[in-house]
Structures are given as structure tokens and as C-alpha cells.
Amino acid sequence: MAKQEDLFKNVVSHAKEYGFIFPSSEIYDGLSAVYDYAQNGVELKKNIREYWWKSMVQMHENIVGLDAAILMHPTTWKASGHVDAFNDPLIDNKDSKKRYRADVLIEDYAEKLNIKAQKEIEKAKARFGEAFNEQEFITTNPRVVEYLSKKNEILARMAKSLDAGDLDDVKLLIEELEIACPDSGSRNWTEVRQFNLMFGTKLGASADTAMDLYLRPETAQGIFVNFLNVQKTGRMKIPFGIAQTGKAFRNEIVARQFIFRMREFEQMEMQFFVKPGEEMKWYEYWKTTRLNWHKSLGLGAENYRFHDHEKLAHYANAAADIEFNFPFGFKELEGIHSRTDFDLKAHEQFSGKKLQYFDTEENKNYVPYVVETSVGLDRMFLAVFSKALQEETLEDGSTRTVLRLPSVLAPTKAAILPLVKKDGLPEIAKEIMEELKWDFNVAYDEKDAVGRRYRRQDALGTPFCITVDHQTVEDKTVTIRHRDSMQQERVAISDLKNIIDQEVSVRNWLMKM
């Protein structure tokens, strides 16, 4: 646990030191759980967004994009159920005065049981080697069976209690499990109560006539209210999808773990409209497709897992999370939900307008069902950044900090470095930069010894360093250094574009899916 905490601290400090993420309003002591993306962070975030958009919209002829407004008519949120049901169970510790989500406290306890079970499995793997039958061990080993059974029992009880609105039993479960305040160790808890997560605001010139509005807590409703507009103007045929990226806002009870849980965040969502009765087929399709997209980035298949929801949202008939192994354990990265026809029917009811699709093949109107995929862009940033940050011991015993970002996402694709600041080398380096910048985000660096410049670019995640030296003047070749292997090779300046493109092109990365 201490090692994980140290890793997480390194992630936060590295993000600031190298211009990825700054605390918002830092000169005024910051604002809790609000962050600014700095010069390198904004490039990485943009690249993640574009990687998602190209795979989701550009590569699917039946999925189109949308950019709906953040402010929406307030009845939108009544229809969607957010006004009445968008709540989290809140609990306070009387001694530490700290506030927590009751369900997260219980889930964290259950995850500790899961970790214990996994440790037993790993020990057995090491002991039995190739003869090890993992599935048989999971179902027969008394300790593993006990850990996993207790975990499932706890989560099932919590889901049932939350679904029934039985907050007294949620508190009773916390007490029975002897869950203590992570900050103080105290078990002196308040009652559990519901807390609505929406931010309120007003629209209008005067306080007397202003309309009460909300900052949107999700981007999905902007898609649903535009369903018919997009379908008709785009002549879309079922099945089809509408994708959107954009800001959402939630007044989180406990905003924590850096950019993992923030009050202002960005979502990348796609709502896929299907025939009623076919939703489960598409639900399984998108589970597989989205997991493959994540794996295409090469962060390690072992760092992903599915978690099926015990407690379903009011709009869903099936839901699963793709969880990622963050420095603080497995947590939700993306949700795949079968939302049924709840949203469109609710907006029909509250607006008095029909939101139906005329199926020419079946010669009838119906309200489509919806399968949603929703990934947090900020969480995606944290997943990529935290897995990429590594301390590496070299052959000579020295160490280097390297940010092994997938090269397709790296903020800067190549740094051009003149060996010395004379003899015409800076001029040649700048000519190379002028040529490459039409196709790639590149940087120029002439300060410090070349070894130090290599180390800085390693820490920034730059896949290539291109060094211009005296031989360049003679034969128009340069040394290109690869970030991950640190290998260097002599190449012609005219070949640089193709070499870089081969490594960083979206096409080559998405072809791995």
C-alpha cells in the first residue's frame, strides 16, 4: 500500500513539474478537486480525445457526432430522473469531521477481500507452475471461496439496500463490517443520507425573473433530446449512434484521487440506438469493442477487468464497468449500459413531442432502445499517464525517469536537438523542425548537454529525439534516438517523416484492435 501511495505521489508531482496538470487558481491556494491542464497536458488530453473520436465516429459509417450545449432546459433533468434520483449516499465521521460516500467505503472493503483472494491465487500459481488449474483452485480453495463469497454477499446486500432506499441498512452494514474512517480510524458514524449531485445556476437578467437551471451532470441527455433532429437530417437508419465529448459537472461528496474524481470533468460518450429486443446483442458487442480499444494502447491486458453492476440505475437493464488498475487499485474507467427506451420515452412524456423511429423494413414506428458507452476523458488521462510513468535502472547503475506514453498519444512526437549552438547546426535543426511541424507536434531544444536533453524528453514522453551534428552538414543524416529502447540510428533527414509516422499514426495503433 505504501508503494502504491508513493507511486501516486510521483504521478501528481511529475504532472506538475513537467507541465501536464496544475492545481486550478493555485496563486489563491487552489480550489478543491479542480485542475488546469497545462501546455503538455492539454496536448495529451487532445490526443486521447482524437484517438477516441476517430475510432468511434470516423471508423463507423453509422455513428455521427454532436456538440450539445452545457445549459439545457430544466425539464430535461426532471425527465431524465436526475432531479429526483441523482443522489449518492453520504456519511460523516463525527470524530474526524470527514465526509464519505457510504457505498465507496463498502466497495473499498469488498475490494480488500478480493485482493486477499488474488494473493492466494498468485501464491498457488507460483507453487504449482504450469500444472496450476486456476478455475478449480478458485472454486475449491477454502480461503479463496470464503473471501470471494463474502465480497459478493456484501456487494449484493449493499445493492439491494440502496435499490430499496434502505439507508439504515447501509449504515448497519458499515457497522457490522467495522469499517473505520480512513483518516482517523474512528467508527463513530452519522446516519446515511442522500445527497443530490447537480450544480444549480440561474438564467436571466434579474433575480426576480431568473430561471433555475443546472449545469449538466452528463452529456447523454443532449444526445437524447436531439435524437430525431440527427436521425432525420442525417437520414440515419437503425442501428446508429451519436457520439459526443464535452464537460459535465457534479458536486461530488468526496472529490479525491487527483483528476480521478473531479467536480468539473470531461466525458466521451456514444449512444447507440437499436431495435427493441436487440439491445443485449449490441450491449455485448460494445463491451468487447470498447475493451479492445483500450487494449490497443498497449497498457497491459492485465490492467483491465469487467465489473457487472449489482445495483442498476433506474434507466438500465444491464450495466458493466471496464475497470482499470490505477495506482490506488481497480476503479471504473468506462461504463457500458443498456439504457432501454427509458430516456426517449421520458422526454416524450415531459415534452409532449414524439421521439420515435419509423422502420421502413417493418413499416411501423417505435421508440428505439439505447446502448451507451461512456468513458471519462480525465480518468483516461490518469490511466495512461500513471501506467506510463516509470523509474528505470540502466546498465551503468544510473536511473532515468521515463514517461512511456503510447506514441500515438504523446504530446510531442519528436524533439530536434543541435549538438552544439554553433557551426550552423541550430539553423539545420530549425529547418528540420519547420518541415516536420506540418505533420507532427515537434519541439526544438538547444539548452544543456545533449544527454540532459535526452533525459528531459524521456520525462516528457517524447518518442523520438533527433540530433543534428557535424556529420549532418556533410551528408544530410541525423541521429534518431528511440525513447523506450534508447537505441540510436543514423538516418537521412528525408526519411524522418516516414519513420515518425510509422510509429505515431492513429491507423497503425487502431489496427491492433
Coordinates of C-alpha atoms in Angstrom, one line a residue:
M1 CA 0.0 0.0 0.0
A2 CA 2.8 2.4 0.9
K3 CA 4.4 1.7 -2.5
Q4 CA 1.2 2.5 -4.3
E5 CA 0.9 5.8 -2.4
D6 CA 4.4 6.7 -3.3
L7 CA 3.7 5.9 -7.0
F8 CA 0.6 8.1 -6.9
K9 CA 2.5 11.0 -5.3
N10 CA 5.1 10.7 -8.0
V11 CA 2.3 10.8 -10.7
V12 CA 0.9 14.0 -9.2
S13 CA 4.3 15.7 -8.7
H14 CA 5.5 14.7 -12.2
A15 CA 2.4 16.0 -13.8
K16 CA 3.0 19.4 -12.3
E17 CA 6.8 19.6 -12.7
Y18 CA 6.7 18.8 -16.4
G19 CA 3.7 20.9 -17.4
F20 CA 0.9 18.4 -17.6
I21 CA -1.5 19.4 -14.8
F22 CA -1.6 22.4 -12.4
P23 CA -3.9 23.0 -9.4
S24 CA -6.6 25.5 -10.5
S25 CA -6.2 29.0 -9.2
E26 CA -3.0 28.0 -7.4
I27 CA -1.9 31.5 -6.5
Y28 CA -5.1 31.8 -4.4
D29 CA -4.4 28.4 -2.7
G30 CA -6.4 26.5 -5.3
L31 CA -9.9 25.1 -5.5
S32 CA -10.7 21.6 -4.2
A33 CA -10.8 19.0 -6.9
V34 CA -10.4 21.4 -9.8
Y35 CA -7.4 21.3 -12.1
D36 CA -6.0 23.1 -15.1
Y37 CA -4.4 21.1 -18.0
A38 CA -1.0 22.7 -18.7
Q39 CA 0.9 23.0 -22.0
N40 CA 1.8 19.3 -22.3
G41 CA -1.4 18.1 -20.6
V42 CA -3.7 19.8 -23.0
E43 CA -1.9 18.1 -25.9
L44 CA -2.1 14.7 -24.3
K45 CA -5.8 15.2 -23.5
K46 CA -6.5 16.4 -27.1
N47 CA -4.7 13.3 -28.5
I48 CA -6.7 10.9 -26.3
R49 CA -9.9 12.7 -27.4
E50 CA -9.0 12.4 -31.0
Y51 CA -8.0 8.8 -30.7
W52 CA -11.4 8.0 -29.3
W53 CA -13.2 10.2 -31.8
K54 CA -11.5 8.7 -34.8
S55 CA -12.2 5.1 -33.6
M56 CA -15.8 5.9 -32.7
V57 CA -17.0 8.3 -35.4
Q58 CA -14.6 8.3 -38.3
M59 CA -14.3 4.5 -38.4
H60 CA -18.0 3.8 -38.1
E61 CA -20.2 5.0 -41.0
N62 CA -23.3 4.7 -38.8
I63 CA -22.1 6.9 -36.0
V64 CA -22.1 10.7 -36.2
G65 CA -21.0 13.4 -33.8
L66 CA -22.8 16.1 -31.8
D67 CA -21.8 19.0 -29.5
A68 CA -24.8 19.9 -27.4
A69 CA -24.9 22.9 -25.1
I70 CA -24.0 22.6 -21.4
L71 CA -27.1 24.6 -20.3
M72 CA -30.3 22.8 -21.1
H73 CA -34.0 23.4 -20.3
P74 CA -34.5 22.4 -16.6
T75 CA -37.3 20.0 -17.5
T76 CA -34.7 17.9 -19.2
W77 CA -33.3 16.9 -15.8
K78 CA -36.8 16.2 -14.4
A79 CA -37.5 13.9 -17.4
S80 CA -34.1 12.1 -17.1
G81 CA -34.6 11.4 -13.4
H82 CA -31.7 13.5 -12.2
V83 CA -33.8 15.9 -10.1
D84 CA -35.3 13.0 -8.1
A85 CA -32.8 10.2 -8.4
F86 CA -29.3 11.6 -9.0
N87 CA -28.1 11.1 -5.5
D88 CA -25.1 9.5 -3.6
P89 CA -25.3 8.1 -0.1
L90 CA -23.4 10.4 2.2
I91 CA -22.0 9.6 5.6
D92 CA -19.9 11.7 8.0
N93 CA -17.4 10.6 10.7
K94 CA -18.2 12.5 13.9
D95 CA -14.7 12.5 15.1
S96 CA -12.6 13.3 12.1
K97 CA -15.4 15.5 10.5
K98 CA -14.6 13.9 7.2
R99 CA -17.3 13.2 4.7
Y100 CA -17.5 10.0 2.6
R101 CA -19.7 8.1 0.1
A102 CA -21.1 5.2 2.1
D103 CA -21.2 2.9 -1.0
V104 CA -17.5 3.6 -1.7
L105 CA -16.5 2.8 1.9
I106 CA -18.2 -0.6 1.5
E107 CA -16.8 -1.2 -2.0
D108 CA -13.3 -0.5 -0.8
Y109 CA -13.8 -3.0 2.0
A110 CA -15.0 -5.6 -0.5
E111 CA -12.1 -4.9 -2.8
K112 CA -9.7 -5.7 0.1
L113 CA -11.3 -9.2 0.2
N114 CA -10.8 -9.5 -3.5
I115 CA -7.1 -8.6 -3.2
K116 CA -6.7 -11.2 -0.5
A117 CA -8.2 -13.8 -2.7
Q118 CA -5.9 -12.8 -5.6
K119 CA -2.9 -13.0 -3.4
E120 CA -3.8 -16.6 -2.6
I121 CA -4.2 -17.4 -6.3
E122 CA -0.8 -15.8 -7.1
K123 CA 0.9 -17.8 -4.4
A124 CA -0.6 -21.0 -5.7
K125 CA 0.4 -20.1 -9.3
A126 CA 4.0 -19.8 -8.2
R127 CA 3.9 -23.0 -6.2
F128 CA 2.3 -25.3 -8.8
G129 CA 3.6 -23.7 -12.1
E130 CA 2.2 -25.0 -15.4
A131 CA 0.1 -27.7 -13.6
F132 CA -1.9 -25.0 -11.9
N133 CA -5.7 -25.0 -12.7
E134 CA -6.8 -21.5 -11.6
Q135 CA -10.6 -22.1 -12.1
E136 CA -10.5 -25.2 -10.0
F137 CA -8.5 -23.5 -7.3
I138 CA -10.9 -20.6 -7.1
T139 CA -13.9 -22.9 -6.6
T140 CA -12.2 -25.3 -4.1
N141 CA -9.7 -23.5 -2.0
P142 CA -11.4 -22.7 1.3
R143 CA -9.8 -19.3 1.8
V144 CA -10.4 -18.1 -1.7
V145 CA -14.0 -19.3 -1.6
E146 CA -14.6 -17.5 1.7
Y147 CA -13.0 -14.2 0.6
L148 CA -15.0 -14.1 -2.7
S149 CA -18.2 -15.3 -1.2
K150 CA -18.1 -12.7 1.5
K151 CA -17.2 -10.0 -1.1
N152 CA -20.2 -10.9 -3.3
E153 CA -22.5 -11.2 -0.3
I154 CA -21.5 -7.7 0.9
L155 CA -22.0 -6.1 -2.5
A156 CA -25.3 -7.8 -3.1
R157 CA -26.6 -6.7 0.2
M158 CA -25.5 -3.1 -0.4
A159 CA -27.1 -3.0 -3.8
K160 CA -30.4 -4.4 -2.5
S161 CA -30.4 -1.8 0.3
L162 CA -29.6 1.1 -2.0
D163 CA -32.1 0.0 -4.5
A164 CA -34.8 -0.1 -1.8
G165 CA -33.7 3.2 -0.3
D166 CA -32.9 1.4 3.0
L167 CA -30.1 3.7 4.1
D168 CA -30.4 2.4 7.7
D169 CA -29.3 -1.0 6.5
V170 CA -26.4 0.6 4.6
K171 CA -25.2 2.2 7.9
L172 CA -25.8 -1.1 9.7
L173 CA -23.6 -2.9 7.1
I174 CA -20.8 -0.4 7.7
E175 CA -21.0 -1.0 11.4
E176 CA -21.2 -4.8 11.1
L177 CA -18.0 -4.7 8.9
E178 CA -16.4 -2.4 11.4
I179 CA -15.4 0.0 8.7
A180 CA -13.3 2.8 10.1
C181 CA -12.7 6.3 8.9
P182 CA -9.6 6.1 6.6
D183 CA -8.3 9.3 8.0
S184 CA -8.8 8.8 11.8
G185 CA -9.6 5.2 12.4
S186 CA -12.8 6.2 14.2
R187 CA -16.0 4.2 13.8
N188 CA -18.2 7.0 15.1
W189 CA -20.5 7.5 12.1
T190 CA -23.6 9.7 11.4
E191 CA -26.7 8.3 9.7
V192 CA -26.5 7.8 5.9
R193 CA -28.4 10.3 3.9
Q194 CA -28.9 11.1 0.2
F195 CA -27.1 14.0 -1.5
N196 CA -28.0 15.4 -4.9
L197 CA -25.0 15.9 -7.1
M198 CA -26.2 18.6 -9.5
F199 CA -24.9 22.2 -9.6
G200 CA -27.6 24.8 -9.7
T201 CA -27.4 28.1 -11.6
K202 CA -29.7 30.8 -12.9
L203 CA -30.6 32.2 -16.3
G204 CA -31.9 35.7 -16.5
A205 CA -31.1 39.4 -16.0
S206 CA -32.8 39.8 -12.6
A207 CA -33.1 37.7 -9.5
D208 CA -36.9 38.0 -9.6
T209 CA -37.4 36.6 -13.1
A210 CA -34.3 34.3 -13.4
M211 CA -35.0 30.7 -14.3
D212 CA -33.4 28.0 -12.2
L213 CA -31.1 25.8 -14.3
Y214 CA -28.5 23.1 -13.8
L215 CA -25.0 22.6 -15.1
R216 CA -25.3 19.3 -17.0
P217 CA -24.3 16.3 -14.9
E218 CA -23.8 14.2 -18.0
T219 CA -23.6 14.7 -21.7
A220 CA -26.0 12.0 -22.7
Q221 CA -29.2 14.0 -22.4
G222 CA -28.1 16.4 -25.1
I223 CA -27.9 13.4 -27.4
F224 CA -31.4 12.1 -26.5
V225 CA -33.2 15.4 -27.0
N226 CA -31.5 15.7 -30.4
F227 CA -32.2 12.1 -31.4
L228 CA -34.9 13.0 -34.0
N229 CA -33.0 16.0 -35.3
V230 CA -29.9 13.9 -36.1
Q231 CA -31.9 10.9 -37.4
K232 CA -33.9 13.0 -39.9
T233 CA -31.2 15.4 -41.1
G234 CA -28.6 12.6 -41.4
R235 CA -31.1 10.1 -42.8
M236 CA -29.8 7.6 -40.2
K237 CA -31.0 4.0 -40.2
I238 CA -31.3 1.9 -37.1
P239 CA -28.9 0.8 -35.7
F240 CA -26.9 4.0 -35.5
G241 CA -25.0 6.0 -32.9
I242 CA -24.5 9.6 -31.8
A243 CA -21.2 10.5 -30.2
Q244 CA -20.2 13.5 -28.1
T245 CA -17.3 14.8 -26.0
G246 CA -17.7 17.6 -23.5
K247 CA -17.7 19.0 -20.0
A248 CA -20.1 17.7 -17.2
F249 CA -20.4 18.9 -13.6
R250 CA -21.1 17.0 -10.4
N251 CA -21.0 18.3 -6.8
E252 CA -19.2 15.3 -5.6
I253 CA -19.4 14.4 -1.9
V254 CA -15.7 13.4 -1.9
A255 CA -13.7 14.6 -4.8
R256 CA -10.4 12.9 -4.5
Q257 CA -7.5 11.0 -6.0
F258 CA -6.3 13.9 -8.2
I259 CA -8.1 14.0 -11.5
F260 CA -9.9 10.7 -11.0
R261 CA -12.9 12.3 -9.3
M262 CA -13.4 16.0 -10.1
R263 CA -16.3 18.4 -9.9
E264 CA -15.7 19.6 -13.5
F265 CA -14.7 16.8 -15.9
E266 CA -15.0 15.7 -19.5
Q267 CA -16.9 12.7 -20.9
M268 CA -16.6 10.8 -24.2
E269 CA -20.0 9.2 -24.8
M270 CA -21.8 7.4 -27.5
Q271 CA -25.5 6.5 -27.5
F272 CA -26.3 3.6 -29.9
F273 CA -29.9 3.3 -31.0
V274 CA -31.2 -0.2 -31.7
K275 CA -34.3 -2.2 -32.3
P276 CA -36.1 -3.2 -29.1
G277 CA -35.1 -6.8 -28.3
E278 CA -31.7 -6.4 -29.9
E279 CA -30.2 -4.4 -27.1
M280 CA -28.4 -7.3 -25.4
K281 CA -26.6 -8.3 -28.6
W282 CA -25.3 -4.8 -29.0
Y283 CA -24.5 -4.5 -25.4
E284 CA -22.2 -7.5 -25.6
Y285 CA -20.7 -6.1 -28.9
W286 CA -19.8 -2.8 -27.4
K287 CA -18.4 -4.4 -24.3
T288 CA -15.9 -6.3 -26.4
T289 CA -15.2 -3.4 -28.8
R290 CA -14.5 -0.9 -26.1
L291 CA -12.2 -3.3 -24.2
N292 CA -10.3 -3.9 -27.4
W293 CA -9.9 -0.1 -27.9
H294 CA -8.4 0.2 -24.5
K295 CA -6.0 -2.7 -25.1
S296 CA -4.9 -1.2 -28.4
L297 CA -2.9 1.4 -26.4
G298 CA -0.6 -1.3 -25.1
L299 CA -1.0 -0.6 -21.4
G300 CA -1.3 -4.3 -20.5
A301 CA -4.3 -6.5 -20.7
E302 CA -3.9 -7.5 -17.0
N303 CA -4.7 -3.9 -16.1
Y304 CA -8.3 -4.2 -17.2
R305 CA -11.3 -6.1 -15.9
F306 CA -15.1 -6.1 -16.2
H307 CA -17.3 -5.4 -13.2
D308 CA -21.0 -6.1 -13.7
H309 CA -23.3 -3.8 -11.7
E310 CA -25.2 -5.3 -8.7
K311 CA -27.3 -2.2 -8.5
L312 CA -28.7 -1.0 -11.8
A313 CA -29.5 2.6 -12.5
H314 CA -33.2 3.5 -12.9
Y315 CA -32.8 3.5 -16.7
A316 CA -30.8 0.3 -17.2
N317 CA -31.5 -3.4 -17.7
A318 CA -27.8 -4.3 -17.9
A319 CA -24.6 -2.4 -16.9
A320 CA -20.9 -3.2 -16.7
D321 CA -17.8 -1.1 -16.0
I322 CA -14.4 -1.5 -17.6
E323 CA -12.2 -1.1 -14.5
F324 CA -8.5 -0.1 -14.7
N325 CA -5.7 -0.8 -12.3
F326 CA -4.9 2.7 -11.2
P327 CA -2.1 3.4 -8.6
F328 CA -4.9 3.2 -6.0
G329 CA -6.4 -0.1 -7.3
F330 CA -9.0 -1.2 -9.8
K331 CA -11.6 1.6 -10.4
E332 CA -14.1 2.4 -13.0
L333 CA -12.7 3.8 -16.3
E334 CA -15.6 3.3 -18.7
G335 CA -19.3 2.3 -18.4
I336 CA -21.3 0.3 -20.9
H337 CA -25.0 0.4 -20.2
S338 CA -28.2 -0.9 -21.8
R339 CA -30.4 2.1 -21.1
T340 CA -33.6 0.5 -22.6
D341 CA -36.0 3.1 -24.0
F342 CA -36.3 5.0 -20.7
D343 CA -34.7 8.3 -21.8
L344 CA -36.6 8.8 -25.1
K345 CA -39.9 7.8 -23.6
A346 CA -39.4 10.1 -20.6
H347 CA -38.6 13.0 -22.9
E348 CA -41.7 12.2 -25.0
Q349 CA -43.8 12.3 -21.8
F350 CA -42.4 15.5 -20.5
S351 CA -42.1 17.4 -23.8
G352 CA -45.3 16.1 -25.5
K353 CA -43.3 15.5 -28.6
K354 CA -42.9 12.1 -30.3
L355 CA -39.3 10.7 -30.4
Q356 CA -39.9 7.7 -32.5
Y357 CA -38.2 6.0 -35.4
F358 CA -40.1 4.8 -38.5
D359 CA -38.7 1.5 -39.5
T360 CA -39.3 1.1 -43.3
E361 CA -38.5 -2.6 -43.1
E362 CA -41.1 -3.3 -40.5
N363 CA -43.4 -0.5 -41.6
K364 CA -44.0 0.8 -38.1
N365 CA -42.9 3.4 -35.6
Y366 CA -41.2 2.5 -32.3
V367 CA -39.1 4.1 -29.6
P368 CA -35.5 2.7 -30.0
Y369 CA -33.6 1.1 -27.2
V370 CA -30.2 2.5 -26.4
V371 CA -26.8 1.0 -25.6
E372 CA -24.4 3.6 -24.1
T373 CA -20.6 3.7 -23.8
S374 CA -19.2 6.4 -21.6
V375 CA -15.6 6.9 -20.7
G376 CA -14.2 9.7 -18.5
L377 CA -11.5 11.6 -20.5
D378 CA -9.8 12.8 -17.3
R379 CA -9.7 9.2 -16.0
M380 CA -8.4 8.0 -19.3
F381 CA -5.6 10.6 -19.0
L382 CA -4.8 9.4 -15.5
A383 CA -4.8 5.8 -16.6
V384 CA -2.4 6.4 -19.4
F385 CA -0.2 8.8 -17.5
S386 CA 0.1 6.7 -14.4
K387 CA 1.0 3.5 -16.2
A388 CA 3.5 5.3 -18.5
L389 CA 5.5 6.9 -15.7
Q390 CA 8.4 4.6 -14.8
E391 CA 11.7 4.8 -13.0
E392 CA 14.3 2.7 -14.8
T393 CA 17.7 1.5 -13.7
L394 CA 20.2 1.5 -16.6
E395 CA 23.1 -0.9 -17.2
D396 CA 25.6 1.6 -15.8
G397 CA 23.6 1.7 -12.5
S398 CA 22.2 5.1 -13.1
T399 CA 18.4 5.8 -13.2
R400 CA 16.2 7.6 -15.6
T401 CA 12.6 8.8 -15.3
V402 CA 10.7 7.9 -18.5
L403 CA 7.1 8.5 -19.5
R404 CA 6.4 5.6 -21.8
L405 CA 3.2 7.2 -23.3
P406 CA 1.7 5.3 -26.3
S407 CA 3.5 7.3 -29.0
V408 CA 0.1 8.0 -30.8
L409 CA -0.9 10.0 -27.7
A410 CA 2.4 11.7 -26.9
P411 CA 2.1 15.5 -26.7
T412 CA 5.3 16.0 -28.7
K413 CA 6.3 13.4 -31.3
A414 CA 9.9 14.4 -31.7
A415 CA 12.5 16.9 -30.3
I416 CA 15.1 18.3 -32.6
L417 CA 18.4 18.9 -30.8
P418 CA 21.5 20.6 -32.3
L419 CA 24.6 19.0 -30.8
V420 CA 26.1 22.5 -30.2
K421 CA 24.9 26.1 -30.6
K422 CA 27.3 26.9 -33.5
D423 CA 28.7 25.8 -36.8
G424 CA 25.3 26.1 -38.5
L425 CA 23.8 23.2 -36.5
P426 CA 20.9 25.3 -35.0
E427 CA 20.0 26.5 -38.4
I428 CA 19.8 23.0 -39.8
A429 CA 17.8 21.8 -36.8
K430 CA 15.3 24.6 -37.2
E431 CA 14.9 23.8 -40.9
I432 CA 14.1 20.2 -39.9
M433 CA 11.6 21.5 -37.4
E434 CA 9.9 23.8 -39.9
E435 CA 9.5 20.8 -42.3
L436 CA 8.2 18.3 -39.7
K437 CA 5.8 20.6 -37.9
W438 CA 3.3 20.4 -40.8
D439 CA 2.6 16.8 -39.9
F440 CA 3.6 16.5 -36.2
N441 CA 3.8 18.4 -33.0
V442 CA 7.6 18.8 -32.6
A443 CA 9.9 20.7 -30.2
Y444 CA 13.3 22.4 -30.5
D445 CA 15.8 22.3 -27.6
E446 CA 19.4 23.6 -27.6
K447 CA 19.9 24.1 -23.8
D448 CA 22.3 21.9 -21.7
A449 CA 24.3 18.9 -22.7
V450 CA 22.6 16.5 -25.1
G451 CA 22.4 13.8 -22.5
R452 CA 20.4 16.0 -20.2
R453 CA 18.1 17.0 -23.1
Y454 CA 17.5 13.3 -23.8
R455 CA 16.5 12.8 -20.1
R456 CA 14.1 15.7 -20.2
Q457 CA 12.4 14.5 -23.3
D458 CA 12.2 11.0 -21.7
A459 CA 10.4 12.5 -18.8
L460 CA 8.0 14.4 -21.2
G461 CA 7.2 11.2 -23.0
T462 CA 8.6 12.3 -26.4
P463 CA 9.1 9.2 -28.6
F464 CA 12.0 10.5 -30.7
C465 CA 15.0 12.7 -30.3
I466 CA 16.7 13.9 -33.5
T467 CA 20.2 15.1 -33.0
V468 CA 21.9 17.3 -35.6
D469 CA 25.7 17.1 -35.5
H470 CA 28.7 18.0 -37.7
Q471 CA 28.2 14.9 -39.9
T472 CA 24.7 16.3 -40.8
V473 CA 26.4 19.2 -42.6
E474 CA 28.3 16.7 -44.7
D475 CA 25.8 14.0 -45.6
K476 CA 22.3 15.3 -44.5
T477 CA 21.9 12.5 -42.0
V478 CA 20.9 12.8 -38.3
T479 CA 20.9 10.5 -35.3
I480 CA 17.4 9.5 -34.2
R481 CA 17.0 8.1 -30.7
H482 CA 14.1 6.0 -29.6
R483 CA 12.7 6.8 -26.2
D484 CA 11.8 3.3 -24.9
S485 CA 14.9 1.4 -26.0
M486 CA 17.3 4.4 -26.1
Q487 CA 18.7 2.9 -29.3
Q488 CA 20.2 5.3 -31.8
E489 CA 20.5 5.0 -35.5
R490 CA 21.7 7.2 -38.4
V491 CA 19.1 8.1 -40.9
A492 CA 18.6 10.5 -43.7
I493 CA 16.8 13.7 -43.0
S494 CA 14.4 12.9 -45.9
D495 CA 13.4 9.7 -44.1
L496 CA 12.4 11.3 -40.8
K497 CA 8.7 11.9 -41.7
N498 CA 8.1 8.3 -42.6
I499 CA 10.0 6.9 -39.6
I500 CA 8.0 9.1 -37.2
D501 CA 4.7 8.5 -39.0
Q502 CA 5.1 4.7 -38.8
E503 CA 5.3 4.9 -35.0
V504 CA 2.7 7.6 -34.2
S505 CA -0.1 7.2 -36.8
V506 CA -3.5 6.5 -35.5
R507 CA -4.1 4.0 -38.3
N508 CA -1.3 1.7 -37.1
W509 CA -2.5 1.8 -33.5
L510 CA -6.1 1.3 -34.2
M511 CA -5.3 -1.6 -36.5
K512 CA -4.3 -3.5 -33.3
M513 CA -8.0 -3.7 -32.2

